[in-house]
PDB file of C-alpha atoms in Angstrom:
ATOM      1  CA  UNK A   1     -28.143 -47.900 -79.586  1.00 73.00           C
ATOM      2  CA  UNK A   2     -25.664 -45.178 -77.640  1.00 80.00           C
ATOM      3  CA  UNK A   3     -24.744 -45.243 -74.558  1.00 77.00           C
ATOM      4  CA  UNK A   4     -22.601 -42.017 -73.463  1.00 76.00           C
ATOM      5  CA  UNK A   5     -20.058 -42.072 -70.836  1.00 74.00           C
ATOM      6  CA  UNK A   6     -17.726 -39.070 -70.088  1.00 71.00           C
ATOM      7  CA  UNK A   7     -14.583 -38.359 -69.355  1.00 73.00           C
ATOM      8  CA  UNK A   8     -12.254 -37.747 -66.170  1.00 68.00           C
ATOM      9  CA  UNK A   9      -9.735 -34.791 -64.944  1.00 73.00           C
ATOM     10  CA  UNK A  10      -6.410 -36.383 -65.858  1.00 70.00           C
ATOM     11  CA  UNK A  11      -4.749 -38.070 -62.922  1.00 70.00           C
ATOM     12  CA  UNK A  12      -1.953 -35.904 -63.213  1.00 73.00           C
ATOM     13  CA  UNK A  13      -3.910 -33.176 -62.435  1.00 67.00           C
ATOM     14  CA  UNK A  14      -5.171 -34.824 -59.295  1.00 67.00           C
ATOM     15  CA  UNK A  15      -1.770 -35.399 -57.941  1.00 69.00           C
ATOM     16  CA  UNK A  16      -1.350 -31.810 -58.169  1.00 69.00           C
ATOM     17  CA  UNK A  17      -4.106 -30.174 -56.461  1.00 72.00           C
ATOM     18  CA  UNK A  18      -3.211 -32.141 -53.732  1.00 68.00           C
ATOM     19  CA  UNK A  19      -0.028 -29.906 -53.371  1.00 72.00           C
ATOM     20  CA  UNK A  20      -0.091 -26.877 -52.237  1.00 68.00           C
ATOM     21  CA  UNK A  21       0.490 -25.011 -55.355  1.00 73.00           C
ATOM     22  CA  UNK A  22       1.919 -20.956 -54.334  1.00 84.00           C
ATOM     23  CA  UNK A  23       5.170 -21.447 -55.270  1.00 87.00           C
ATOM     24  CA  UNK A  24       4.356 -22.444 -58.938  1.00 88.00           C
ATOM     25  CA  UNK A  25       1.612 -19.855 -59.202  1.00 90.00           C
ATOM     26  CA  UNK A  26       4.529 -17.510 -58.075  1.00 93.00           C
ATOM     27  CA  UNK A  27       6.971 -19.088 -60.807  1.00 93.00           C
ATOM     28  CA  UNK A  28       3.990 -18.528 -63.489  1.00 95.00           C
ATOM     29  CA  UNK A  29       3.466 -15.686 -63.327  1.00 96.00           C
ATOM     30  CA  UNK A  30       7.237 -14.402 -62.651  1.00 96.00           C
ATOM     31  CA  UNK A  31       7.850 -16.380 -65.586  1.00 96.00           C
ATOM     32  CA  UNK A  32       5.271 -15.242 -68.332  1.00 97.00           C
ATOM     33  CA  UNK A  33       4.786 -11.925 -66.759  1.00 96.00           C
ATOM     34  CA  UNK A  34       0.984 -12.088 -65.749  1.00 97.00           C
ATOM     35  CA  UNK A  35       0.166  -8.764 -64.382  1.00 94.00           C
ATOM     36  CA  UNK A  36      -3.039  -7.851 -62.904  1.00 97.00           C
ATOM     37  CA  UNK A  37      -5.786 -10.574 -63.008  1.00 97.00           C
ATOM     38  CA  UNK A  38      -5.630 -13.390 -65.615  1.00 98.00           C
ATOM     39  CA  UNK A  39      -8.473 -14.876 -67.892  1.00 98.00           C
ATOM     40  CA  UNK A  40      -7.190 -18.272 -69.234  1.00 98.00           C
ATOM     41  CA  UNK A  41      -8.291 -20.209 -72.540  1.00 98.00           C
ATOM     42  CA  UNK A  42      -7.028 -23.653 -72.686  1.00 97.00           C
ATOM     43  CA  UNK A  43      -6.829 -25.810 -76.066  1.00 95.00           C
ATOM     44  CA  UNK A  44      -6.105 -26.100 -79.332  1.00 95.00           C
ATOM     45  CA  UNK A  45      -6.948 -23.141 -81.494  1.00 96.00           C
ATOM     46  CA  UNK A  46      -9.669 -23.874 -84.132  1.00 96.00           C
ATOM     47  CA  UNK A  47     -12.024 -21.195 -85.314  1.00 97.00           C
ATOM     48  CA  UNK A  48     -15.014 -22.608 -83.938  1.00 96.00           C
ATOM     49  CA  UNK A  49     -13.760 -21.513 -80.279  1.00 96.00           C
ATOM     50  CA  UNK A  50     -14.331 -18.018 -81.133  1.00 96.00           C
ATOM     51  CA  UNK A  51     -10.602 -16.443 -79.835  1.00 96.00           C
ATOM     52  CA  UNK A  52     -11.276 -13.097 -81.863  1.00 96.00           C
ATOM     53  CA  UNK A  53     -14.433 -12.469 -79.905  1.00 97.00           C
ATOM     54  CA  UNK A  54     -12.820 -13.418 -76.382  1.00 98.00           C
ATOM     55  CA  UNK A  55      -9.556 -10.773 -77.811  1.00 97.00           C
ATOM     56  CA  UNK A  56     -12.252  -7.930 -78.577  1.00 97.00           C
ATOM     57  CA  UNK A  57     -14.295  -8.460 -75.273  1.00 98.00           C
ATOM     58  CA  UNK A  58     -10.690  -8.869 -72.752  1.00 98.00           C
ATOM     59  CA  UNK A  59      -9.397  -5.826 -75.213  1.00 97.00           C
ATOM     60  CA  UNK A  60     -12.815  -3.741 -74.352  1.00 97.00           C
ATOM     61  CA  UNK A  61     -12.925  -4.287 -70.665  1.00 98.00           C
ATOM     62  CA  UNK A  62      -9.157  -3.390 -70.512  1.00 97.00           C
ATOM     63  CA  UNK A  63     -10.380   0.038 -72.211  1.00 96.00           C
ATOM     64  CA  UNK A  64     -13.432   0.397 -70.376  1.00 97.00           C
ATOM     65  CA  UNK A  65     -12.096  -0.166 -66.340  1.00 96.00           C
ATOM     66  CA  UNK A  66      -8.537   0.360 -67.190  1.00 96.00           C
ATOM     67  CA  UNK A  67      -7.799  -2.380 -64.846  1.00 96.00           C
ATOM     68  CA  UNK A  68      -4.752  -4.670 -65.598  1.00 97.00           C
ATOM     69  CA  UNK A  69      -5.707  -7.780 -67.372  1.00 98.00           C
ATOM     70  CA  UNK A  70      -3.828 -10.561 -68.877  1.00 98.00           C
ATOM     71  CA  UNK A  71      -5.045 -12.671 -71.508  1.00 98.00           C
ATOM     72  CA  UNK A  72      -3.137 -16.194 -71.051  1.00 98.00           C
ATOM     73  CA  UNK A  73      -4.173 -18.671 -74.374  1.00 98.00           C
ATOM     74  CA  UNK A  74      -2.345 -22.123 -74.198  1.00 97.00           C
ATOM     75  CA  UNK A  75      -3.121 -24.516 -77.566  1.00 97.00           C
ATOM     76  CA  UNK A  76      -1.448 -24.802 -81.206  1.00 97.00           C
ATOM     77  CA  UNK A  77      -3.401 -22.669 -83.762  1.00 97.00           C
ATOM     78  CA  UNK A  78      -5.122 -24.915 -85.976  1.00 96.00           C
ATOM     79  CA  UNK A  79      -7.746 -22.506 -87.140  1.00 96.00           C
ATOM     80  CA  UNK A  80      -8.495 -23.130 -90.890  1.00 95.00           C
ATOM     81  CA  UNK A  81      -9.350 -20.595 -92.534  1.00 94.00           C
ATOM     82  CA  UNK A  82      -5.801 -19.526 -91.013  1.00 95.00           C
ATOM     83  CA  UNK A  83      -5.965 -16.106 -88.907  1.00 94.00           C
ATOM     84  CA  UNK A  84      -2.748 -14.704 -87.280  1.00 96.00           C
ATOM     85  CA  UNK A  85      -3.341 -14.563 -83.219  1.00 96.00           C
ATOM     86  CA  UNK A  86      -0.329 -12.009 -82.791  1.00 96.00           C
ATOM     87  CA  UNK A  87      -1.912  -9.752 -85.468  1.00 96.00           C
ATOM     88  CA  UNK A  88      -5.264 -10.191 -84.263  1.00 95.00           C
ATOM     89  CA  UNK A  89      -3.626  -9.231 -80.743  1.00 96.00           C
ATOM     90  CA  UNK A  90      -2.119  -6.012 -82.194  1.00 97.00           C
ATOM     91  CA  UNK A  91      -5.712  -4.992 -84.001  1.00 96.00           C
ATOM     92  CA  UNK A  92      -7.116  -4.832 -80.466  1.00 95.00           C
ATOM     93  CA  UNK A  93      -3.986  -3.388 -78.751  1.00 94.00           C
ATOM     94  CA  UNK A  94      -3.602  -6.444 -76.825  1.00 94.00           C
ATOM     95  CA  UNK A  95      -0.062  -7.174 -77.293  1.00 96.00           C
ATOM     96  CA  UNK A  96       1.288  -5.839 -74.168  1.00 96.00           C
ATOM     97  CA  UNK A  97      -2.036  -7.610 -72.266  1.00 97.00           C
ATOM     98  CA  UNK A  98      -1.745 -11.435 -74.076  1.00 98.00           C
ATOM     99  CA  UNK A  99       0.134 -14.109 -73.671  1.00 98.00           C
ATOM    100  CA  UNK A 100      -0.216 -16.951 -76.327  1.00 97.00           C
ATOM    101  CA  UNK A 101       2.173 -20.593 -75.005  1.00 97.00           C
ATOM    102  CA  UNK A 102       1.813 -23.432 -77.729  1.00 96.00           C
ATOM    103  CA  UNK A 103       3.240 -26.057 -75.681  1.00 93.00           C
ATOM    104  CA  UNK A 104       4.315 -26.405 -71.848  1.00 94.00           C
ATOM    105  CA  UNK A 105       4.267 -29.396 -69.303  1.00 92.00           C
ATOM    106  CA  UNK A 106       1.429 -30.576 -67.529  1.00 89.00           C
ATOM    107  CA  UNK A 107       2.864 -29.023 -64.297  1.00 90.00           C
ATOM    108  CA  UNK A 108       3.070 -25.642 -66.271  1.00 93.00           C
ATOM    109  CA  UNK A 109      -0.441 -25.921 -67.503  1.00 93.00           C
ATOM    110  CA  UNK A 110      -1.599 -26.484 -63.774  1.00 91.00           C
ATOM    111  CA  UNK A 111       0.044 -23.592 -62.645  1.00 93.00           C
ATOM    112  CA  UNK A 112      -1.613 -21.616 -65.029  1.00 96.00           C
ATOM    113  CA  UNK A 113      -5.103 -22.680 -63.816  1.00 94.00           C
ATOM    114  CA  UNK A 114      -4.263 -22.041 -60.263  1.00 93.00           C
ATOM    115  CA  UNK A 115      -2.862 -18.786 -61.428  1.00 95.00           C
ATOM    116  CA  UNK A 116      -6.588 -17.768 -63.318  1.00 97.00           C
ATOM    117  CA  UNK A 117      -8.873 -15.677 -62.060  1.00 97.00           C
ATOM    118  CA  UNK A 118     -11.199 -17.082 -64.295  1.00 98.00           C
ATOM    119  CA  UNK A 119     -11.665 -19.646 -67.339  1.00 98.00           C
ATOM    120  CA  UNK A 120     -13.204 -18.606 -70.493  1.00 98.00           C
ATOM    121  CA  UNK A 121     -14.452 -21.420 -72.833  1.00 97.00           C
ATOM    122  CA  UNK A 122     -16.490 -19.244 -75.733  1.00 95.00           C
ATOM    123  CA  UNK A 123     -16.824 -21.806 -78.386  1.00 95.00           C
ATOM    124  CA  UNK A 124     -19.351 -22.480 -80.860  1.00 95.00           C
ATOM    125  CA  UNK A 125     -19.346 -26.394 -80.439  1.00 92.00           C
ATOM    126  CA  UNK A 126     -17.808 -29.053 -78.467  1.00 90.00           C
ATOM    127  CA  UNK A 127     -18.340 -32.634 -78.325  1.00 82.00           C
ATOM    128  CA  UNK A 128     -16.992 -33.077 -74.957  1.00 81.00           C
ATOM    129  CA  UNK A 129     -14.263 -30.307 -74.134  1.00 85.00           C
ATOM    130  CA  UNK A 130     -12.656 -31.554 -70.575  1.00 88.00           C
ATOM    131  CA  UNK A 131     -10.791 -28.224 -70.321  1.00 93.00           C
ATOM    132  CA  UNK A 132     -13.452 -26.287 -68.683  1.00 94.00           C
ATOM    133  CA  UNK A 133     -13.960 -29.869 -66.238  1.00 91.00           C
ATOM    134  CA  UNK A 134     -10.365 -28.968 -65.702  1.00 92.00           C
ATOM    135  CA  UNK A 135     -10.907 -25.575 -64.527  1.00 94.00           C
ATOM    136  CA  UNK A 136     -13.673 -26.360 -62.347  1.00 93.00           C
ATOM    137  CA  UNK A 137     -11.872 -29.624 -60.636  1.00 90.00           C
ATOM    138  CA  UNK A 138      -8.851 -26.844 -59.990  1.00 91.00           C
ATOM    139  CA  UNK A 139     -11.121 -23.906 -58.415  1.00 92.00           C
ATOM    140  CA  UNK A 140     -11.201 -21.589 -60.929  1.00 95.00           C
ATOM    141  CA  UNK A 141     -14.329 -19.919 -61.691  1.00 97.00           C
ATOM    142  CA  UNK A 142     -15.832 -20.622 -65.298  1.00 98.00           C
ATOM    143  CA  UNK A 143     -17.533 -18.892 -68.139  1.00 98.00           C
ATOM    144  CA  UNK A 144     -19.351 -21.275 -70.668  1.00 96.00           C
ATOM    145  CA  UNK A 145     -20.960 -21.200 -73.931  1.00 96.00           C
ATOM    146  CA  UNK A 146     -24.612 -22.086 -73.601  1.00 94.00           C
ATOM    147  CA  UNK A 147     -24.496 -24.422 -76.876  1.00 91.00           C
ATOM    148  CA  UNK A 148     -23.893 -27.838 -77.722  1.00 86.00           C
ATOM    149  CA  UNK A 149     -22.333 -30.709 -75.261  1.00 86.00           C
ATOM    150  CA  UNK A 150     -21.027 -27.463 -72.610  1.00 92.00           C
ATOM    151  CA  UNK A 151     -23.798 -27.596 -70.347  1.00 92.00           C
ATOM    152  CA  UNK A 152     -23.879 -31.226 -70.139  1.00 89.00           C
ATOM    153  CA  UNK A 153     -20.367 -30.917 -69.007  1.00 91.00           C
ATOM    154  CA  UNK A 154     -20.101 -27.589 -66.793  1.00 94.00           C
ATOM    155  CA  UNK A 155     -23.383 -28.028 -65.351  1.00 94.00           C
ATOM    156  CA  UNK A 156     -25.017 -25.184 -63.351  1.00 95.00           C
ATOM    157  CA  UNK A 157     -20.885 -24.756 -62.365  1.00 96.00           C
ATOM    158  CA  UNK A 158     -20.471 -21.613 -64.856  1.00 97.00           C
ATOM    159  CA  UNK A 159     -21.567 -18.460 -65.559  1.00 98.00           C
ATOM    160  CA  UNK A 160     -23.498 -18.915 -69.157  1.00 97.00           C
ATOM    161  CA  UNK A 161     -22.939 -17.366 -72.563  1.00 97.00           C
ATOM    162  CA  UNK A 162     -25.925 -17.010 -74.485  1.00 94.00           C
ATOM    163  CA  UNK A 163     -24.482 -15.646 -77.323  1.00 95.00           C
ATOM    164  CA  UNK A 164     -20.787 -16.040 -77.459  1.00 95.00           C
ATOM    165  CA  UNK A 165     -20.870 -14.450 -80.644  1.00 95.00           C
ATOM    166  CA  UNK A 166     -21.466 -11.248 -79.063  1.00 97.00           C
ATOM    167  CA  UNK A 167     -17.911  -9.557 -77.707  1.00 97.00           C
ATOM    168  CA  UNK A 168     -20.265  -7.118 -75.649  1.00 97.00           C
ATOM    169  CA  UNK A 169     -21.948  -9.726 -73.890  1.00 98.00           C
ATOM    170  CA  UNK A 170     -18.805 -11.784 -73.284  1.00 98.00           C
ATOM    171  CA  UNK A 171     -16.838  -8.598 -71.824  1.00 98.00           C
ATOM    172  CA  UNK A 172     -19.812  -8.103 -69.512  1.00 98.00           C
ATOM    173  CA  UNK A 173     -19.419 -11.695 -68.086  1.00 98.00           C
ATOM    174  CA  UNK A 174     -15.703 -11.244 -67.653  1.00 98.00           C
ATOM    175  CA  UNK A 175     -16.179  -8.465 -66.148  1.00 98.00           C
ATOM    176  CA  UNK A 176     -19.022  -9.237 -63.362  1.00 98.00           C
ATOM    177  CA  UNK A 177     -17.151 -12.445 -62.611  1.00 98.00           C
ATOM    178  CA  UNK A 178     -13.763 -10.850 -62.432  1.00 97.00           C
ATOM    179  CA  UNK A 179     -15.619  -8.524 -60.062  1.00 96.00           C
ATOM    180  CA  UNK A 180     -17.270 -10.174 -58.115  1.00 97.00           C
ATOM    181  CA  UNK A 181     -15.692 -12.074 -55.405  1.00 96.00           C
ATOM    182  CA  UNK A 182     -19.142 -13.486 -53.772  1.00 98.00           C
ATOM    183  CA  UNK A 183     -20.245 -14.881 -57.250  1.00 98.00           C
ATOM    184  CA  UNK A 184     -16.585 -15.946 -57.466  1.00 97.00           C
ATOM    185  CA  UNK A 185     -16.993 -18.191 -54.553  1.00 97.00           C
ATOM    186  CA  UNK A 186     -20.333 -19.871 -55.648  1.00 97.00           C
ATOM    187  CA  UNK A 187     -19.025 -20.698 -58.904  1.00 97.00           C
ATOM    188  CA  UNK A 188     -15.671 -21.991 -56.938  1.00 96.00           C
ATOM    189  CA  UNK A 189     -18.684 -23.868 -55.031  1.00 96.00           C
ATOM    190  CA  UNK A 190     -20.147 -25.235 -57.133  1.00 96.00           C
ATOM    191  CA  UNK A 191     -17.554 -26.200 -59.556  1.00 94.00           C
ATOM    192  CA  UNK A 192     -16.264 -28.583 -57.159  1.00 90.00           C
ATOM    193  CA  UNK A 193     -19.514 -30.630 -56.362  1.00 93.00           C
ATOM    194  CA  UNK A 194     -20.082 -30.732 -60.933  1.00 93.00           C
ATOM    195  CA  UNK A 195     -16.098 -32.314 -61.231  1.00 89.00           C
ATOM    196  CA  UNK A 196     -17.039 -34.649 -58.252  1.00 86.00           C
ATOM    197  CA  UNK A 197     -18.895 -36.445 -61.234  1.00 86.00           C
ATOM    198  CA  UNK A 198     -16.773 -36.975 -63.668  1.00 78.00           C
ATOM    199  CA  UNK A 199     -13.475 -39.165 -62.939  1.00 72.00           C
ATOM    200  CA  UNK A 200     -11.496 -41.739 -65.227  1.00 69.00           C
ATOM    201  CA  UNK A 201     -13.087 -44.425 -62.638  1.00 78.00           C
ATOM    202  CA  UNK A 202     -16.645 -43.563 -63.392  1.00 78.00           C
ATOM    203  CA  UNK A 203     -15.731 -43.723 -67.038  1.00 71.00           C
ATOM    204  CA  UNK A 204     -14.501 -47.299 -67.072  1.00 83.00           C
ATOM    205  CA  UNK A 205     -16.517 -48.594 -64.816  1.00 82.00           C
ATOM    206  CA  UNK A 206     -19.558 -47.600 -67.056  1.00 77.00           C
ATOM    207  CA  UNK A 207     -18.055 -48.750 -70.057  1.00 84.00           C
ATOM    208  CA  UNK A 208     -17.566 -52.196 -68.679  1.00 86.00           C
ATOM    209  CA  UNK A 209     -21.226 -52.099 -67.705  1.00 85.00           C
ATOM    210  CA  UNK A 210     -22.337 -51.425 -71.323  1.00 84.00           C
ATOM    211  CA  UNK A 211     -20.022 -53.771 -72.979  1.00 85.00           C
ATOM    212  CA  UNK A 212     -21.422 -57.226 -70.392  1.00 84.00           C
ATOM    213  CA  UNK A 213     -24.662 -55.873 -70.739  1.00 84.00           C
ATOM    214  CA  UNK A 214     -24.475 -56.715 -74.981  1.00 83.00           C
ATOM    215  CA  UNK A 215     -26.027 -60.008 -75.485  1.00 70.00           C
TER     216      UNK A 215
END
């Protein structure tokens, strides 16, 4: 017998949306040097969340609008077979346009949220990955993966992947979201009311359910 429950935004996160935020999105970017608009990955680095395609499809929108775009990744590369992320930068001329932090604070890693103009999450499989939750809780619009536990956790919040495989189709969905401000907003919209149900409460509360509930 299963019984699922999911997770929550962590409450550190909560405490800081409830600031007002500017003056570390300022700090951010001054910081790290995030020019133009900024599509974020969050997480650790393992092969099956597909970073070479998301490089290849920022790197081809970069060459196709010639718009200023910054790639911001934040996660330890744990990818096995190993691939080299400042290499794979280079191959698609992306050094200049990525920014790759292993490690910062909580506070740093909200600031980059609240700095994105929009949230990537192109993997292959998840069981439950809370970063894209964490994107939607903080307003930032979302692109998704159609496959595995995603949709379950994103909702009709994000703007879908069929086939993140594809670097073509990927740049096209940066590139109409980054675009376009009115689908920016529903997204935005919508993201908030699929975080509303997720929350740390919810979880436990649940869990305590199931567990009197065992005979």
């Amino acid at each position: 017998k299963i019984h699922v429950t999911n997770l929550g935004v962590d409450e550190k996160f909560i405490d800081l949306s409830k600031q007002d935020g500017k003056e570390l999105v300022t700090s951010i970017r001054k910081k790290y040097k995030l020019s133009g608009k900024v599509v974020l990955f969050v997480g650790l680095i393992m092969n099956r969340r597909n970073l070479p395609a998301l490089m290849e499809a920022v790197s081809n929108i970069i060459k196709k609008t010639g718009e200023t775009i910054t790639l911001v990744v934040i996660g330890k590369n744990h990818t096995y077979p190993y691939f080299d992320i400042n290499e794979l930068a280079a191959q698609h001329n992306m050094t200049e346009n990525f920014r790759w932090v292993t490690y910062t604070s909580d506070e740093e890693i909200f600031g980059f949220y609240k700095s994105a103009d929009v949230f990537v999450c192109s993997s292959l499989y998840e069981g439950f990955n809370i970063t894209p939750l964490e994107a939607l809780f903080l307003n930032v619009p979302v692109i998704c993966s159609n496959l595995s536990s995603l949709p379950e956790v994103v909702g009709d919040a994000a703007y879908y992947l069929e086939d993140p495989r594809d670097p073509a189709e990927m740049a096209d969905a940066i590139e109409t979201v980054l675009f376009d401000t009115n689908l920016q907003e529903e997204l935005i919209k919508k993201g908030i009311n699929q975080a509303k149900k997720f929350s740390w409460e919810r979880c436990a509360s649940e869990t305590i359910k199931i567990i009197e509930s065992i005979d």
